[in-house]
């Protein structure tokens, strides 16, 4: 039976992965209230259709930091891809390059950064930075990714302390940070890379939060928590610079990777096609035509 949506890939992953790996991908912290409420919050949002507009040609392309991508979509930074596929993040990077979108590599990547770059040399790549208490370590890590051609840093700001992941503890899954000081080599300082602020969505989120955030920071906003084509279009309507495909913890692409590099490519194409459909049904022929007037909330 063909896999036609993310839910299908999720079911495939659950069938083929070990229990501990599945629990790591799908689990949240404590009682998972935030995970479940995130999904519920997005399900309330609808798009207003617009008819009798010429949408024979719909262009999903956009640019971010001067780089053209095929759609305003990025792959969320998640770690330890080798848990679900031998090539790990290298497969993810190749799929993102083939799809023409941005791949944000995690600080907790299970493949060497050099290998990720070498396997997808033409891909647009950013690096997600978990700030460490050791400032020198942060500096060395930033210099390393800059020397490898990463175009921007995505700073994670919502994890002052790791959550209590009960299932991982019960499964005795102990994943150590894949970062060795001896592998970091100081490089000549250059002009700093651009920074992005990754803004996570939770149940209390409303779109006015974005306007407030944009008023107090000059950093471009990357919205994490995107689940469907409607989510993606809503984000663009609110002047978000990019979106990150993810589920509750950003690990839905890990589900997809359980079916290999082809699975990641296929899902990215599914999301892009759904985004194209959503634009057509709302009368938008380009990303620039997407606006807040198309937003409505379900009354059910």
Tab-separated table of C-alpha atoms in Angstrom:
chain	number	residue	atom	x	y	z
A	1	UNK	CA	0.000	0.000	0.000
A	2	UNK	CA	1.505	3.387	-0.963
A	3	UNK	CA	2.325	5.919	1.749
A	4	UNK	CA	0.434	9.096	0.856
A	5	UNK	CA	0.632	11.328	3.944
A	6	UNK	CA	2.726	11.855	7.067
A	7	UNK	CA	0.369	9.701	9.131
A	8	UNK	CA	1.113	6.745	6.852
A	9	UNK	CA	4.846	7.197	7.358
A	10	UNK	CA	4.282	7.468	11.096
A	11	UNK	CA	2.474	4.124	11.138
A	12	UNK	CA	5.237	2.561	9.044
A	13	UNK	CA	7.871	3.808	11.493
A	14	UNK	CA	6.032	2.436	14.508
A	15	UNK	CA	5.868	-0.976	12.846
A	16	UNK	CA	9.542	-1.114	11.890
A	17	UNK	CA	11.416	0.678	14.678
A	18	UNK	CA	12.385	-0.697	18.074
A	19	UNK	CA	10.222	0.327	21.020
A	20	UNK	CA	12.935	2.503	22.579
A	21	UNK	CA	13.560	4.365	19.312
A	22	UNK	CA	9.842	4.833	18.678
A	23	UNK	CA	9.306	6.125	22.209
A	24	UNK	CA	12.190	8.588	21.746
A	25	UNK	CA	10.732	9.950	18.502
A	26	UNK	CA	7.121	10.168	19.625
A	27	UNK	CA	7.563	10.871	23.320
A	28	UNK	CA	7.385	14.213	25.049
A	29	UNK	CA	8.279	15.457	28.494
A	30	UNK	CA	6.319	14.444	31.585
A	31	UNK	CA	2.632	13.903	30.681
A	32	UNK	CA	2.997	15.310	27.142
A	33	UNK	CA	0.400	18.058	27.649
A	34	UNK	CA	2.300	20.504	25.448
A	35	UNK	CA	2.659	17.972	22.650
A	36	UNK	CA	-1.040	17.156	22.627
A	37	UNK	CA	-2.185	20.763	23.036
A	38	UNK	CA	0.024	21.872	20.136
A	39	UNK	CA	-1.809	19.545	17.790
A	40	UNK	CA	-5.220	20.606	19.100
A	41	UNK	CA	-4.381	24.308	18.754
A	42	UNK	CA	-3.470	23.984	15.100
A	43	UNK	CA	-6.585	21.962	14.305
A	44	UNK	CA	-8.721	25.011	15.201
A	45	UNK	CA	-7.297	27.073	12.362
A	46	UNK	CA	-8.928	27.159	8.911
A	47	UNK	CA	-8.266	28.972	5.645
A	48	UNK	CA	-10.855	30.978	3.733
A	49	UNK	CA	-11.145	29.759	0.144
A	50	UNK	CA	-11.055	32.271	-2.724
A	51	UNK	CA	-12.780	31.320	-5.957
A	52	UNK	CA	-12.815	32.498	-9.597
A	53	UNK	CA	-9.164	33.507	-9.553
A	54	UNK	CA	-6.679	32.426	-12.173
A	55	UNK	CA	-4.478	29.957	-10.318
A	56	UNK	CA	-3.394	27.941	-13.313
A	57	UNK	CA	0.174	28.861	-12.424
A	58	UNK	CA	1.067	28.874	-8.713
A	59	UNK	CA	4.657	29.557	-7.693
A	60	UNK	CA	5.688	28.306	-4.235
A	61	UNK	CA	9.271	29.541	-4.528
A	62	UNK	CA	10.664	32.163	-2.183
A	63	UNK	CA	14.014	33.442	-0.952
A	64	UNK	CA	15.515	33.430	2.517
A	65	UNK	CA	18.730	35.299	3.264
A	66	UNK	CA	19.181	35.762	-0.465
A	67	UNK	CA	18.931	32.025	-1.187
A	68	UNK	CA	16.089	30.727	-3.362
A	69	UNK	CA	14.217	27.679	-2.090
A	70	UNK	CA	11.364	25.826	-3.745
A	71	UNK	CA	8.951	26.548	-0.885
A	72	UNK	CA	9.118	28.359	2.478
A	73	UNK	CA	9.876	25.102	4.270
A	74	UNK	CA	12.823	23.930	6.363
A	75	UNK	CA	13.574	20.595	8.001
A	76	UNK	CA	13.556	20.906	11.766
A	77	UNK	CA	16.802	20.321	13.652
A	78	UNK	CA	16.550	16.945	15.345
A	79	UNK	CA	19.328	14.738	16.622
A	80	UNK	CA	20.443	11.112	16.424
A	81	UNK	CA	19.053	10.253	12.978
A	82	UNK	CA	21.290	7.173	12.953
A	83	UNK	CA	18.855	5.619	15.397
A	84	UNK	CA	16.398	5.143	12.536
A	85	UNK	CA	18.550	4.858	9.406
A	86	UNK	CA	22.219	3.899	8.902
A	87	UNK	CA	23.137	7.045	6.936
A	88	UNK	CA	21.363	9.241	9.485
A	89	UNK	CA	21.637	12.963	8.841
A	90	UNK	CA	23.457	12.354	5.565
A	91	UNK	CA	20.251	10.888	4.103
A	92	UNK	CA	18.261	13.831	5.437
A	93	UNK	CA	20.703	16.318	3.903
A	94	UNK	CA	20.585	14.609	0.506
A	95	UNK	CA	16.777	14.575	0.518
A	96	UNK	CA	16.629	18.272	1.422
A	97	UNK	CA	19.081	19.093	-1.366
A	98	UNK	CA	16.984	17.129	-3.880
A	99	UNK	CA	13.823	18.923	-2.733
A	100	UNK	CA	15.471	22.338	-2.911
A	101	UNK	CA	14.764	23.339	0.680
A	102	UNK	CA	16.812	24.182	3.767
A	103	UNK	CA	18.036	21.540	6.216
A	104	UNK	CA	18.817	22.740	9.746
A	105	UNK	CA	21.393	20.406	11.257
A	106	UNK	CA	21.128	19.736	14.976
A	107	UNK	CA	23.848	20.221	17.559
A	108	UNK	CA	23.023	16.606	18.436
A	109	UNK	CA	23.623	15.233	14.924
A	110	UNK	CA	24.829	11.636	14.955
A	111	UNK	CA	26.879	12.057	11.769
A	112	UNK	CA	30.022	14.150	11.513
A	113	UNK	CA	29.307	17.633	10.197
A	114	UNK	CA	31.984	17.173	7.536
A	115	UNK	CA	30.181	14.073	6.233
A	116	UNK	CA	26.820	15.856	6.152
A	117	UNK	CA	28.319	18.668	4.094
A	118	UNK	CA	30.215	16.329	1.760
A	119	UNK	CA	27.159	14.210	0.972
A	120	UNK	CA	24.990	17.202	-0.020
A	121	UNK	CA	27.430	19.916	-1.114
A	122	UNK	CA	24.845	21.988	-2.995
A	123	UNK	CA	22.243	21.984	-0.244
A	124	UNK	CA	21.226	25.038	1.758
A	125	UNK	CA	22.251	24.273	5.327
A	126	UNK	CA	21.830	26.103	8.601
A	127	UNK	CA	22.998	24.997	12.019
A	128	UNK	CA	20.916	24.823	15.177
A	129	UNK	CA	22.908	25.892	18.217
A	130	UNK	CA	22.178	24.827	21.751
A	131	UNK	CA	24.076	27.383	23.801
A	132	UNK	CA	26.566	25.724	26.151
A	133	UNK	CA	27.737	27.139	29.466
A	134	UNK	CA	31.278	27.005	28.090
A	135	UNK	CA	31.487	30.143	25.928
A	136	UNK	CA	34.726	29.022	24.321
A	137	UNK	CA	33.022	25.814	23.226
A	138	UNK	CA	30.209	27.844	21.658
A	139	UNK	CA	32.749	29.973	19.810
A	140	UNK	CA	34.671	26.988	18.497
A	141	UNK	CA	31.493	25.257	17.353
A	142	UNK	CA	30.264	28.359	15.514
A	143	UNK	CA	33.635	28.787	13.831
A	144	UNK	CA	33.607	25.152	12.751
A	145	UNK	CA	30.163	25.252	11.121
A	146	UNK	CA	30.999	28.561	9.449
A	147	UNK	CA	34.142	27.043	7.946
A	148	UNK	CA	32.009	24.164	6.618
A	149	UNK	CA	29.686	26.515	4.738
A	150	UNK	CA	26.639	26.636	7.019
A	151	UNK	CA	24.813	29.832	6.104
A	152	UNK	CA	23.061	30.751	9.346
A	153	UNK	CA	22.675	29.877	13.008
A	154	UNK	CA	19.279	28.961	14.422
A	155	UNK	CA	19.374	29.611	18.163
A	156	UNK	CA	17.182	27.433	20.383
A	157	UNK	CA	15.913	29.644	23.220
A	158	UNK	CA	13.184	27.562	24.886
A	159	UNK	CA	15.259	24.863	26.614
A	160	UNK	CA	16.914	26.319	29.734
A	161	UNK	CA	16.623	22.798	31.126
A	162	UNK	CA	15.889	19.520	29.374
A	163	UNK	CA	12.437	18.102	30.013
A	164	UNK	CA	11.800	14.940	31.996
A	165	UNK	CA	11.394	12.372	29.241
A	166	UNK	CA	9.906	9.519	31.223
A	167	UNK	CA	9.852	6.907	28.465
A	168	UNK	CA	13.518	7.393	27.654
A	169	UNK	CA	14.362	6.892	31.324
A	170	UNK	CA	12.222	3.747	31.516
A	171	UNK	CA	13.834	2.410	28.333
A	172	UNK	CA	17.287	3.301	29.709
A	173	UNK	CA	17.964	5.266	26.528
A	174	UNK	CA	20.933	7.476	27.318
A	175	UNK	CA	21.920	9.633	24.343
A	176	UNK	CA	25.058	11.634	24.934
A	177	UNK	CA	25.830	14.856	23.125
A	178	UNK	CA	27.740	14.115	19.937
A	179	UNK	CA	30.230	16.936	20.363
A	180	UNK	CA	33.886	16.427	21.239
A	181	UNK	CA	36.154	19.310	22.163
A	182	UNK	CA	39.083	17.629	20.488
A	183	UNK	CA	37.204	17.737	17.176
A	184	UNK	CA	36.789	21.510	17.328
A	185	UNK	CA	39.529	23.435	15.661
A	186	UNK	CA	39.801	27.202	16.005
A	187	UNK	CA	39.502	28.981	12.674
A	188	UNK	CA	40.181	32.486	11.546
A	189	UNK	CA	37.333	34.776	12.590
A	190	UNK	CA	35.193	36.074	9.764
A	191	UNK	CA	32.093	38.169	9.412
A	192	UNK	CA	29.411	36.657	11.619
A	193	UNK	CA	26.743	34.429	10.132
A	194	UNK	CA	23.130	35.632	10.274
A	195	UNK	CA	21.110	34.518	13.265
A	196	UNK	CA	17.495	33.376	13.402
A	197	UNK	CA	15.249	33.019	16.410
A	198	UNK	CA	13.350	29.749	16.449
A	199	UNK	CA	9.922	30.385	17.970
A	200	UNK	CA	8.165	27.236	19.212
A	201	UNK	CA	4.374	26.936	19.206
A	202	UNK	CA	2.442	25.767	22.236
A	203	UNK	CA	-1.204	25.622	23.237
A	204	UNK	CA	-1.281	29.245	24.441
A	205	UNK	CA	0.121	30.456	21.121
A	206	UNK	CA	-1.845	32.993	19.101
A	207	UNK	CA	-0.784	34.779	15.960
A	208	UNK	CA	-0.597	38.102	17.804
A	209	UNK	CA	2.351	36.626	19.700
A	210	UNK	CA	4.318	36.849	16.477
A	211	UNK	CA	3.526	40.539	16.060
A	212	UNK	CA	4.704	41.161	19.609
A	213	UNK	CA	7.877	39.178	19.058
A	214	UNK	CA	8.617	40.987	15.808
A	215	UNK	CA	8.239	44.299	17.627
A	216	UNK	CA	10.943	43.508	20.196
A	217	UNK	CA	13.559	41.744	18.076
A	218	UNK	CA	15.277	42.394	14.800
A	219	UNK	CA	15.958	38.713	14.267
A	220	UNK	CA	14.068	36.955	11.461
A	221	UNK	CA	11.435	34.598	12.886
A	222	UNK	CA	11.475	30.877	12.092
A	223	UNK	CA	8.260	29.157	13.236
A	224	UNK	CA	8.570	25.634	14.587
A	225	UNK	CA	5.559	23.375	14.971
A	226	UNK	CA	4.256	23.086	11.410
A	227	UNK	CA	2.131	20.012	10.747
A	228	UNK	CA	0.097	20.634	7.574
A	229	UNK	CA	-0.115	22.757	4.432
A	230	UNK	CA	-2.554	25.095	6.200
A	231	UNK	CA	-0.057	25.639	9.013
A	232	UNK	CA	2.603	26.530	6.470
A	233	UNK	CA	0.458	29.078	4.679
A	234	UNK	CA	-0.699	30.663	7.926
A	235	UNK	CA	2.891	31.180	8.971
A	236	UNK	CA	3.749	32.930	5.729
A	237	UNK	CA	0.705	35.172	6.097
A	238	UNK	CA	2.113	36.424	9.377
A	239	UNK	CA	5.427	37.525	7.879
A	240	UNK	CA	7.356	34.560	9.217
A	241	UNK	CA	10.681	34.218	7.397
A	242	UNK	CA	10.428	30.449	7.262
A	243	UNK	CA	8.736	27.426	8.754
A	244	UNK	CA	10.075	24.217	10.225
A	245	UNK	CA	8.394	20.927	9.482
A	246	UNK	CA	7.870	19.170	12.788
A	247	UNK	CA	5.509	17.467	15.139
A	248	UNK	CA	5.397	17.981	18.908
A	249	UNK	CA	9.152	17.802	19.347
A	250	UNK	CA	10.261	18.352	15.792
A	251	UNK	CA	10.899	14.652	15.196
A	252	UNK	CA	8.249	13.698	12.646
A	253	UNK	CA	10.932	13.604	9.947
A	254	UNK	CA	12.577	10.910	12.085
A	255	UNK	CA	9.425	8.827	11.553
A	256	UNK	CA	9.820	9.414	7.839
A	257	UNK	CA	13.523	8.524	7.860
A	258	UNK	CA	12.554	5.045	9.029
A	259	UNK	CA	11.681	4.398	5.373
A	260	UNK	CA	15.007	5.767	4.196
A	261	UNK	CA	16.172	8.710	2.139
A	262	UNK	CA	13.419	8.066	-0.402
A	263	UNK	CA	10.843	8.461	2.354
A	264	UNK	CA	12.180	11.893	3.332
A	265	UNK	CA	12.169	13.011	-0.313
A	266	UNK	CA	8.641	11.685	-0.784
A	267	UNK	CA	7.271	13.462	2.298
A	268	UNK	CA	8.914	16.745	1.347
A	269	UNK	CA	7.270	16.476	-2.066
A	270	UNK	CA	3.932	15.684	-0.413
A	271	UNK	CA	4.197	18.777	1.794
A	272	UNK	CA	5.199	20.982	-1.134
A	273	UNK	CA	2.309	19.669	-3.227
A	274	UNK	CA	-0.121	20.237	-0.374
A	275	UNK	CA	1.211	23.769	0.087
A	276	UNK	CA	0.692	24.346	-3.649
A	277	UNK	CA	-2.903	23.087	-3.344
A	278	UNK	CA	-3.561	25.308	-0.341
A	279	UNK	CA	-2.277	28.356	-2.222
A	280	UNK	CA	-4.452	27.547	-5.238
A	281	UNK	CA	-7.598	27.088	-3.147
A	282	UNK	CA	-7.029	30.416	-1.419
A	283	UNK	CA	-6.358	32.210	-4.701
A	284	UNK	CA	-2.658	32.869	-4.116
A	285	UNK	CA	-0.441	32.655	-7.178
A	286	UNK	CA	2.753	33.488	-5.291
A	287	UNK	CA	3.983	33.458	-1.716
A	288	UNK	CA	3.852	37.266	-1.734
A	289	UNK	CA	0.044	37.156	-2.189
A	290	UNK	CA	-0.541	35.212	1.039
A	291	UNK	CA	-2.010	37.461	3.744
A	292	UNK	CA	-3.845	37.456	7.073
A	293	UNK	CA	-7.287	37.938	5.480
A	294	UNK	CA	-7.370	34.245	4.661
A	295	UNK	CA	-7.304	33.135	8.307
A	296	UNK	CA	-10.347	31.928	10.200
A	297	UNK	CA	-10.925	29.787	13.286
A	298	UNK	CA	-13.181	26.773	13.551
A	299	UNK	CA	-16.284	27.279	15.686
A	300	UNK	CA	-16.847	23.572	16.193
